[in-house]
Each structure stands twice: as structure tokens, then as C-alpha cells.
CSV table of C-alpha atoms in Angstrom, one decimal:
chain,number,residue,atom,x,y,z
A,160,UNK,CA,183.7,294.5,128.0
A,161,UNK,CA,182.7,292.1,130.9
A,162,UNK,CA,181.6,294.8,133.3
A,163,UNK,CA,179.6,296.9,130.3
A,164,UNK,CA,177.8,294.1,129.8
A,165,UNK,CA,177.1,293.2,133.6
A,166,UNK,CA,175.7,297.3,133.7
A,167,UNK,CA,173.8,296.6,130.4
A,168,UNK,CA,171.9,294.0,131.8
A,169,UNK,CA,171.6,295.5,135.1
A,170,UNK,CA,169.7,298.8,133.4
A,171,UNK,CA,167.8,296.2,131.1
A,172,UNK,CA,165.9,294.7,134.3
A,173,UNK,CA,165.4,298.4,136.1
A,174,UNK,CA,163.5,299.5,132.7
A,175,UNK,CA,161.8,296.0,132.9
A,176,UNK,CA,160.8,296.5,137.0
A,177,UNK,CA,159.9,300.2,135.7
A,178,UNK,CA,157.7,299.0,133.1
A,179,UNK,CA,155.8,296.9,135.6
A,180,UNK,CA,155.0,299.1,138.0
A,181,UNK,CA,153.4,301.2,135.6
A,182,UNK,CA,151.4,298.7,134.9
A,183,UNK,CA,150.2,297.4,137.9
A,184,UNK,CA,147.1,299.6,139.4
A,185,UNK,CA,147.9,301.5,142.3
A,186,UNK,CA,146.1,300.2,145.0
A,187,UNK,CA,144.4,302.5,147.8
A,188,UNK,CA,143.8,301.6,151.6
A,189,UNK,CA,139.9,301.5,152.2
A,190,UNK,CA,138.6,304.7,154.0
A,191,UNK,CA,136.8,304.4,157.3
A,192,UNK,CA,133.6,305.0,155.6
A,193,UNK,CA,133.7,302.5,152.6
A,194,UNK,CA,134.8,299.8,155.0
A,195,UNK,CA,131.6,300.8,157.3
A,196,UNK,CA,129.6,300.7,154.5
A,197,UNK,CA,130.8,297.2,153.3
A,198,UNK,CA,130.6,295.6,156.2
A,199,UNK,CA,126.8,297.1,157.3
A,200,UNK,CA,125.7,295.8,153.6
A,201,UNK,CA,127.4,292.9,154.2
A,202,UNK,CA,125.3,292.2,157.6
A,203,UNK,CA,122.2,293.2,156.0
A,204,UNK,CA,123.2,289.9,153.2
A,205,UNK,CA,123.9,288.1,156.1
A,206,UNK,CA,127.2,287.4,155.4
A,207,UNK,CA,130.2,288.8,157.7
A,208,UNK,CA,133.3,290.8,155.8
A,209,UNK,CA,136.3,290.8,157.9
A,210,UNK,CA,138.8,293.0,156.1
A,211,UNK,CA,139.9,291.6,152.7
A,212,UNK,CA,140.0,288.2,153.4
A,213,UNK,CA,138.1,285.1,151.6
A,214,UNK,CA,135.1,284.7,152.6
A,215,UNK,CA,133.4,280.7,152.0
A,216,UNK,CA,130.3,281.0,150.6
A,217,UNK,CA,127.9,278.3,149.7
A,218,UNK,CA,127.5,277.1,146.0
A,219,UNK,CA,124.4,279.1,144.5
A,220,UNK,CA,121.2,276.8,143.7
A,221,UNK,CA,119.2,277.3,140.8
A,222,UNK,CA,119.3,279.1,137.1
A,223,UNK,CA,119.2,281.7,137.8
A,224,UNK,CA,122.5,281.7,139.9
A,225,UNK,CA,125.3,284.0,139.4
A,226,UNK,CA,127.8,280.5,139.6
A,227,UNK,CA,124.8,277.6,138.5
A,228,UNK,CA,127.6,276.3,136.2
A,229,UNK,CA,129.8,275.7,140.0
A,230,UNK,CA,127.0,274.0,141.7
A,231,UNK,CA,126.3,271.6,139.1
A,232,UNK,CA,129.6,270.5,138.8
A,233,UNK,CA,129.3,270.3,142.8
A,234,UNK,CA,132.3,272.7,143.4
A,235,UNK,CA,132.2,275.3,145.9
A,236,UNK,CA,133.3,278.4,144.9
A,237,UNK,CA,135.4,281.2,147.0
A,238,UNK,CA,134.2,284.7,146.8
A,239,UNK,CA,135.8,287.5,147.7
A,240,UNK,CA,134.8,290.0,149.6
A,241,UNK,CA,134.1,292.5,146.1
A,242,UNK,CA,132.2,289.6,144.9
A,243,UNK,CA,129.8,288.9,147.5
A,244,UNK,CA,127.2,291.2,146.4
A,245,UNK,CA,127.4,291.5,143.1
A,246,UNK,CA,124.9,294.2,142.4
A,247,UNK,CA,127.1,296.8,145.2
A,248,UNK,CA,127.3,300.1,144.1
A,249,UNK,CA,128.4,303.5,145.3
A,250,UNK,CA,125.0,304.5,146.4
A,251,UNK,CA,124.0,301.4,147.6
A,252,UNK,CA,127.0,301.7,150.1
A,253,UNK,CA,126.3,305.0,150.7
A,254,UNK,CA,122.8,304.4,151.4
A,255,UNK,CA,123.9,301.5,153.9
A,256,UNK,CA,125.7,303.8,155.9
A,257,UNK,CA,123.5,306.8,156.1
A,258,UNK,CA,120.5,304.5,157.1
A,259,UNK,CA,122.6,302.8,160.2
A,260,UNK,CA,124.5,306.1,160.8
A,261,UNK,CA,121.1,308.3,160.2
A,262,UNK,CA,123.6,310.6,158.2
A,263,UNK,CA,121.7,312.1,154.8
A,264,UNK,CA,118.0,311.9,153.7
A,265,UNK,CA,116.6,308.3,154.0
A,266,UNK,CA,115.2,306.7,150.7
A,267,UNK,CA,111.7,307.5,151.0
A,268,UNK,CA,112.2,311.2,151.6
A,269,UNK,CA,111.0,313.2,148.4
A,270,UNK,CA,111.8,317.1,147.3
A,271,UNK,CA,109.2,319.6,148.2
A,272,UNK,CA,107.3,320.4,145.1
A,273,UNK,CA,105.9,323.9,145.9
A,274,UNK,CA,106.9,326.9,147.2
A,275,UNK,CA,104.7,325.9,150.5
A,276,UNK,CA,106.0,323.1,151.0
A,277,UNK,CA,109.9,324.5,150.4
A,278,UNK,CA,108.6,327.3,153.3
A,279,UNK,CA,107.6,324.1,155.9
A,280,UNK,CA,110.7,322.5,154.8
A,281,UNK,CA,112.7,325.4,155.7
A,282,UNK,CA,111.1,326.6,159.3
A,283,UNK,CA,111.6,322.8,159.9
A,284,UNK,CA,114.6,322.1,162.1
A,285,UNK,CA,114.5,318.5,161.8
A,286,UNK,CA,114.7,318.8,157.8
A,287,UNK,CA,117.1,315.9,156.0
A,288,UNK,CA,118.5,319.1,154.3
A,289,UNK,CA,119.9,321.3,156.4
A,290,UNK,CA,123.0,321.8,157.9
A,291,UNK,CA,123.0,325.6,158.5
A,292,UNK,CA,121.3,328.0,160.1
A,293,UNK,CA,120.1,331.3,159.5
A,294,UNK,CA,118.9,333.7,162.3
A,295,UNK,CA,117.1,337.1,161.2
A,296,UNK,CA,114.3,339.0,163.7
A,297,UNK,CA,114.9,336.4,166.4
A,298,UNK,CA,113.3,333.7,163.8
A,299,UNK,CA,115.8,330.8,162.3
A,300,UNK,CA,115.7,329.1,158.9
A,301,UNK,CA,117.1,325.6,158.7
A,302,UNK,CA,119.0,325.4,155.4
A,303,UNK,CA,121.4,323.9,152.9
A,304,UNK,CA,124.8,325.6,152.5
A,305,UNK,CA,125.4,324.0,149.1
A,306,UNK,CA,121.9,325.4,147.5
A,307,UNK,CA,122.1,328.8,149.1
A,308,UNK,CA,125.9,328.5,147.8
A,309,UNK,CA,125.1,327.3,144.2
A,310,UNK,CA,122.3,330.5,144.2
A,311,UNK,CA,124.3,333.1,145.5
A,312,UNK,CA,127.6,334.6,146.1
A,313,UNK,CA,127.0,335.8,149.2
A,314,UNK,CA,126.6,332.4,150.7
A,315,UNK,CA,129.3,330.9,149.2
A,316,UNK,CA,131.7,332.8,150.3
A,317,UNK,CA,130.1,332.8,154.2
A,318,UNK,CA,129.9,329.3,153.9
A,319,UNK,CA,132.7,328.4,152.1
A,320,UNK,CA,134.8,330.9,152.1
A,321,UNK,CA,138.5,331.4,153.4
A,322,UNK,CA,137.4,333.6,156.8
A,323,UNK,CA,134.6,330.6,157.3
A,324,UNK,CA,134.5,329.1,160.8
A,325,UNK,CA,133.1,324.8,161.0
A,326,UNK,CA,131.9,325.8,164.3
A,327,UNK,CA,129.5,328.4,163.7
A,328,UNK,CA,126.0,327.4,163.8
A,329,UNK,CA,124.3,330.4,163.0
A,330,UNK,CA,124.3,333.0,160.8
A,331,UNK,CA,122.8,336.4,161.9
A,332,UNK,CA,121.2,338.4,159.4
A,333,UNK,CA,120.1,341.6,159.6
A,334,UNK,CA,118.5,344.9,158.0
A,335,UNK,CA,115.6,342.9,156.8
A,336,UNK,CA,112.4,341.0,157.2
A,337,UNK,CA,112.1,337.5,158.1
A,338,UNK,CA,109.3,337.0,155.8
A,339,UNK,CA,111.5,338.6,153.2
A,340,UNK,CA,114.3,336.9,153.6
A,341,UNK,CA,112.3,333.9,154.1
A,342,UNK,CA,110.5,334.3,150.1
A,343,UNK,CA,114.2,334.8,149.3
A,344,UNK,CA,115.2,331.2,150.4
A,345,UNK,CA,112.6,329.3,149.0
A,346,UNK,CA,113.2,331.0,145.6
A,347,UNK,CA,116.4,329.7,146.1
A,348,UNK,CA,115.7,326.3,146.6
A,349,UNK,CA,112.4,326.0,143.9
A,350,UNK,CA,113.1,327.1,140.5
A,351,UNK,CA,110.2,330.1,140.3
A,352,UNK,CA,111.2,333.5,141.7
A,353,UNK,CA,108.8,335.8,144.2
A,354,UNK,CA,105.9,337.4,143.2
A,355,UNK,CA,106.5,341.0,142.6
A,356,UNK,CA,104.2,344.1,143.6
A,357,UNK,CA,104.8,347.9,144.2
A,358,UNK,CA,104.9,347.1,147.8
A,359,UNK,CA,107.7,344.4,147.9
A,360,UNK,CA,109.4,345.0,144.5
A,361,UNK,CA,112.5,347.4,146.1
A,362,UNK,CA,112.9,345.7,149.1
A,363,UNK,CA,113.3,342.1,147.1
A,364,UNK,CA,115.6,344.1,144.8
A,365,UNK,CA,117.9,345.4,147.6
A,366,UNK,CA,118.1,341.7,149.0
A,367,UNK,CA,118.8,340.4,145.8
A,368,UNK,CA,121.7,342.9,145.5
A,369,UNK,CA,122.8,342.4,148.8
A,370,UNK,CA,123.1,338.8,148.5
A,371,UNK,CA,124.4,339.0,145.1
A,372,UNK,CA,121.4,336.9,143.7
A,373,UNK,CA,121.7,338.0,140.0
A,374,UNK,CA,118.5,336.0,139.0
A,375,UNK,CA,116.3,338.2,141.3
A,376,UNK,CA,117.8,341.1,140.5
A,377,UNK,CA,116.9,340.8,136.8
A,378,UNK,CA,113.8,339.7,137.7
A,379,UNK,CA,113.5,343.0,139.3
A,380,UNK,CA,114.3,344.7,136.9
A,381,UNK,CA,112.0,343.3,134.5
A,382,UNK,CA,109.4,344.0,136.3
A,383,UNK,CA,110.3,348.0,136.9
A,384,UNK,CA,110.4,348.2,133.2
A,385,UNK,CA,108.6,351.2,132.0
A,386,UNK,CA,107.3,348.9,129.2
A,387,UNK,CA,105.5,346.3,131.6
A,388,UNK,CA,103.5,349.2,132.9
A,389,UNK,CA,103.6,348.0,136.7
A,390,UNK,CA,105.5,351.3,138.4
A,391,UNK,CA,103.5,353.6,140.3
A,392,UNK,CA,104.7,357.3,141.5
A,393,UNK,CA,105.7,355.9,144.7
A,394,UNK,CA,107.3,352.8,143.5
A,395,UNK,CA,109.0,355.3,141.2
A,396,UNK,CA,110.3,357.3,143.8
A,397,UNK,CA,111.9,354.6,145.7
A,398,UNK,CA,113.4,352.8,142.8
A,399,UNK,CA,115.0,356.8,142.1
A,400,UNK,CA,116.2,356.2,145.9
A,401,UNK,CA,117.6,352.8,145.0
A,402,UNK,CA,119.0,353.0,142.3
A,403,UNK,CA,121.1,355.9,143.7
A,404,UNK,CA,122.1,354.0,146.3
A,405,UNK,CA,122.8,350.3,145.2
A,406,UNK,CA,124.1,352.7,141.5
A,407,UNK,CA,122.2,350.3,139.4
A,408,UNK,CA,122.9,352.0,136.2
A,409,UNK,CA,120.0,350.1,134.4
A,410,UNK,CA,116.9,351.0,137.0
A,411,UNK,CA,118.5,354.6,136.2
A,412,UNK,CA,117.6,354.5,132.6
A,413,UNK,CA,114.5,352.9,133.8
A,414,UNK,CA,113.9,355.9,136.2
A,415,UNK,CA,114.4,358.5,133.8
A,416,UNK,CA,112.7,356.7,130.8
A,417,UNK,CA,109.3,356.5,132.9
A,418,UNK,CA,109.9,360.3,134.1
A,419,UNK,CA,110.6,361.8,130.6
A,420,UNK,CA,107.7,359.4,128.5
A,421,UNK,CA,105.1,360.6,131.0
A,422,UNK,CA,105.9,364.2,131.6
A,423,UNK,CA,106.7,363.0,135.4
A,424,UNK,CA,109.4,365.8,136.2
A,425,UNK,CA,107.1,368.5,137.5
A,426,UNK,CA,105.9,366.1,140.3
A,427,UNK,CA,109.3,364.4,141.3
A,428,UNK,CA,111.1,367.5,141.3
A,429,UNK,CA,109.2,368.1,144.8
A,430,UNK,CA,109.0,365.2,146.1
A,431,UNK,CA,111.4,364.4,149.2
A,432,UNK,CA,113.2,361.8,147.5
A,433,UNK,CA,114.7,363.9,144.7
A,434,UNK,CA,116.6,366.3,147.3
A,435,UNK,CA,118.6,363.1,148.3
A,436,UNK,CA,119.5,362.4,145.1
A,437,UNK,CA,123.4,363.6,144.1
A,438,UNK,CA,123.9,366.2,141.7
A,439,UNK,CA,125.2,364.4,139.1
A,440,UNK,CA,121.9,362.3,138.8
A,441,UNK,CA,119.4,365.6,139.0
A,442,UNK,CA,121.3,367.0,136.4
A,443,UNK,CA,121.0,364.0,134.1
A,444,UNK,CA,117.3,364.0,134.9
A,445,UNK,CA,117.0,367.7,133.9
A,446,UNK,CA,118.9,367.2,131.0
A,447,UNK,CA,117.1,364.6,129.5
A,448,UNK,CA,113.7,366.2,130.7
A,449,UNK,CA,115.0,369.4,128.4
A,450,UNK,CA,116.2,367.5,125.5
A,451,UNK,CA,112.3,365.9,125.3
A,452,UNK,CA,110.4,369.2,125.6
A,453,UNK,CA,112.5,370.8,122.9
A,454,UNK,CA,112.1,367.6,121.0
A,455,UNK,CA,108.5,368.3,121.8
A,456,UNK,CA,107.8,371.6,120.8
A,457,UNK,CA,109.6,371.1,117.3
A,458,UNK,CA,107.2,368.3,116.5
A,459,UNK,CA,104.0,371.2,117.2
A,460,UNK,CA,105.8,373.4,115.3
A,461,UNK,CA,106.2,371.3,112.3
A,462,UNK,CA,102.4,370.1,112.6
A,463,UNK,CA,100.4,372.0,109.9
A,464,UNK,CA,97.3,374.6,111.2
A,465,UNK,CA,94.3,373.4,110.5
């Protein structure tokens, strides 16, 4: 009975130790940076932080004083170093460090506001933003991996992918214009997209695929919509080309509703372009061309003679 007992009482105070360590709050060793941080605010106070010991500080004078009630009564009171300032935040830290360490954008530094401004942001290399490079034509762009990464796929996975290297410092594009690839950065960063014509429409829509920028390429394909009434013959022709070769079902549609609703089929039938097409897609043209002229003629037919 005697020993049960002694192992009853003995499991009663693990349980009890138990308990209280659960309670207690784990605490965490200071990283390098938050104890940088503390101690450059506290210098800026001037007050010096050494670790986590007591720090003596003066009874505050005035009513406005965090402790008035302690320097009335004439006591002097023993802050710690968490209480020293008590106003210390996260991003007041942060801030401390960046402006000793010149790490980040400093506090006076605003956001472009325009796409102009984005461009002279980007063609700047000492930008607060960047942290990556982008070579294309000989020309580099001085961006940030985490918009370009938050925009598109393609940059995510370059930048952060699995096969990324830390070390490399730039990344060489090529196949394109820098002035094209350049409008395709600042659309990133600002929220408008690129100005679309006939001239530039394709080639915006084949960096927007190749880049996997979904946004563009909707916006591209808004804009080639026979509805909108902005595609020419030769825009037509090369969005037949591209959509053959990026197999963007939807410009298809778009392709063949702007040949059939204008009667286009005679004229790009001989133009270059069409020979490169596959089979598959002449036929589906051809079809649909048939399937409208018979629709066609029924509706003369019907009409009454005057």
C-alpha cells in the first residue's frame, strides 16, 4: 500500500510539473537582427541596451509621464529593456535597422504613380526596389522579384523556383524587344495594362503567353474581339498565325468569327499565312465559311420577289 501511494504521489507532481510547462510561454533567443534593431533604437533614445539586463533609468518629470505617479512619490523606477521605449514596434525596429544598415526603401521614398515614372524607376539601378535583374538586347531592367513573382508565373518559378540559383544576377531574356518587354514590366508593377494597337497587339499577346501573364492575355483578347471592331486584315492574319501557334482556342473563334461575319475567306485563302496553317484548322475555317453561305442563300431564297 506504502509504495502505491509513494508512485501516486510521484505521478501527481509529473502531471502538476506538466501542467506548468504548458503554461509557461515558450521563450525564443533574440535573432541577430531584432537585437541590432533594439540596440540602434535604443542609441537613437540615448539610452544603451546591453542584452536583457536592467537598465536604470531616471524618474520621468511631468504629466504627461508614462510613471508621473513614481516621480512624485520620489521613487526611481527600473525599466527593462522592453520597456524603454514604450511606443517600439515592429516597423519602427525595422525601420531603425534599414536606415543604419541602408537595407530597404528609406521613409521618405514614395511609389511611382505613373507609368513614366514606373519606366525611370525601372531603368534605374540605384532603385530602393530592386533586387534583380533583367538583361534583354544588351539593355538591363532593375526589378523586384516579388512583384514580377506576384504578376506572373514565369517569374516565380525563375525566381523562386526549385532550379533557382541566389547567385545569379541576371536574367537573360530573349526573342523580344526591350521596349516590349520593358511596357511589360511597368504593367506589372502599376495596375493599368499597355495600350494596344494593330502594330503591337500580337507581339504583347505572345509575351503575355510566354510569361504566363493571364491578365494581358485577356486583355488581348478583348481587344481582338470581332465586336470591338479594332482588327484589320493584317492584324487578322497574324493573330490566324498566333493563334496556331500559341493554340489559343479562343483567338481561334475570334479568327474565324471575323472571317465568316465579313465574307473574309476569299482574301485569306491566298494570303501566305493561311498555307502555314495545319489542316485541321483550314478545314474548320472552310467548314464554317460553307455552313454561312448555305445559311446565306436560304435566307434569299425565302425573301419574297418584289
Amino acid at each position: 500500500k506504502e509504495e502505491k501511494e509513494k508512485e501516486k504521489k510521484e505521478e501527481g507532481k509529473k502531471e502538476d510539473k506538466d501542467k506548468l510547462a504548458l503554461q509557461q510561454k515558450p521563450v525564443y533567443p533574440e535573432s541577430p537582427k531584432q537585437s541590432a534593431a533594439r540596440r540602434l533604437f535604443a542609441e537613437t533614445e540615448g539610452k544603451k541596451i546591453i542584452g536583457r539586463s536592467v537598465v536604470k533609468k531616471k524618474p520621468p518629470v511631468g504629466e504627461n509621464s508614462v510613471d508621473a505617479a513614481g516621480a512624485a512619490r520620489g521613487q526611481k523606477g527600473l525599466v527593462f529593456a522592453s520597456r524603454a521605449a514604450p511606443s517600439l514596434s515592429a516597423l519602427s525596429m525595422r525601420s531603425a535597422l534599414q536606415s543604419k544598415t541602408n537595407v530597404g526603401p528609406p521613409r521618405n521614398v514614395t511609389f511611382p504613380k505613373n507609368d513614366d515614372e514606373i519606366e525611370k524607376l525601372v531603368k534605374d539601378p540605384n532603385n530602393h526596389l530592386r533586387d534583380a535583374i533583367i538583361e534583354c538586347e544588351g539593355k538591363c531592367l532593375y526589378v523586384s522579384s516579388s512583384i514580377l513573382s506576384a504578376r506572373a508565373s514565369f517569374f516565380a518559378r525563375a525566381y523562386h523556383g526549385v532550379h533557382w540559383e541566389k547567385n545569379m544576377e541576371k536574367l537573360v531574356i530573349n526573342g523580344c524587344s526591350f521596349e516590349d518587354l520593358t511596357a511589360l514590366v511597368v504593367s506589372m508593377y502599376s495596375t493599368k495594362l499597355p495600350v494596344l494597337k494593330p502594330s503591337n497587339a500580337m507581339r504583347m499577346l505572345r509575351l503575355g503567353v510566354r510569361f504566363r501573364f493571364d491578365y494581358l492575355i485577356n486583355h488581348c483578347m478583348h481587344y481582338c474581339d470581332p465586336a470591338k471592331g479594332n482588327m484589320t486584315e493584317k492584324l487578322l492574319l497574324e493573330a490566324l498565325k498566333a493563334s496556331e501557334e500559341l493554340k489559343l482556342v479562343k483567338l481561334q473563334k475570334h479568327c474565324i468569327q471575323l472571317i465568316v461575319g465579313n465574307n473574309m475567306y476569299d482574301k485569306v485563302k491566298d494570303a501566305d499565312v493561311f498555307e502555314q496553317l495545319s489542316d485541321d484548322y483550314k478545314i474548320l475555317i472552310l467548314e464554317k465559311h460553307f455552313v454561312a453561305t448555305r445559311a446565306t442563300k436560304k435566307d434569299l431564297k425565302k425573301e419574297p420577289a418584289e
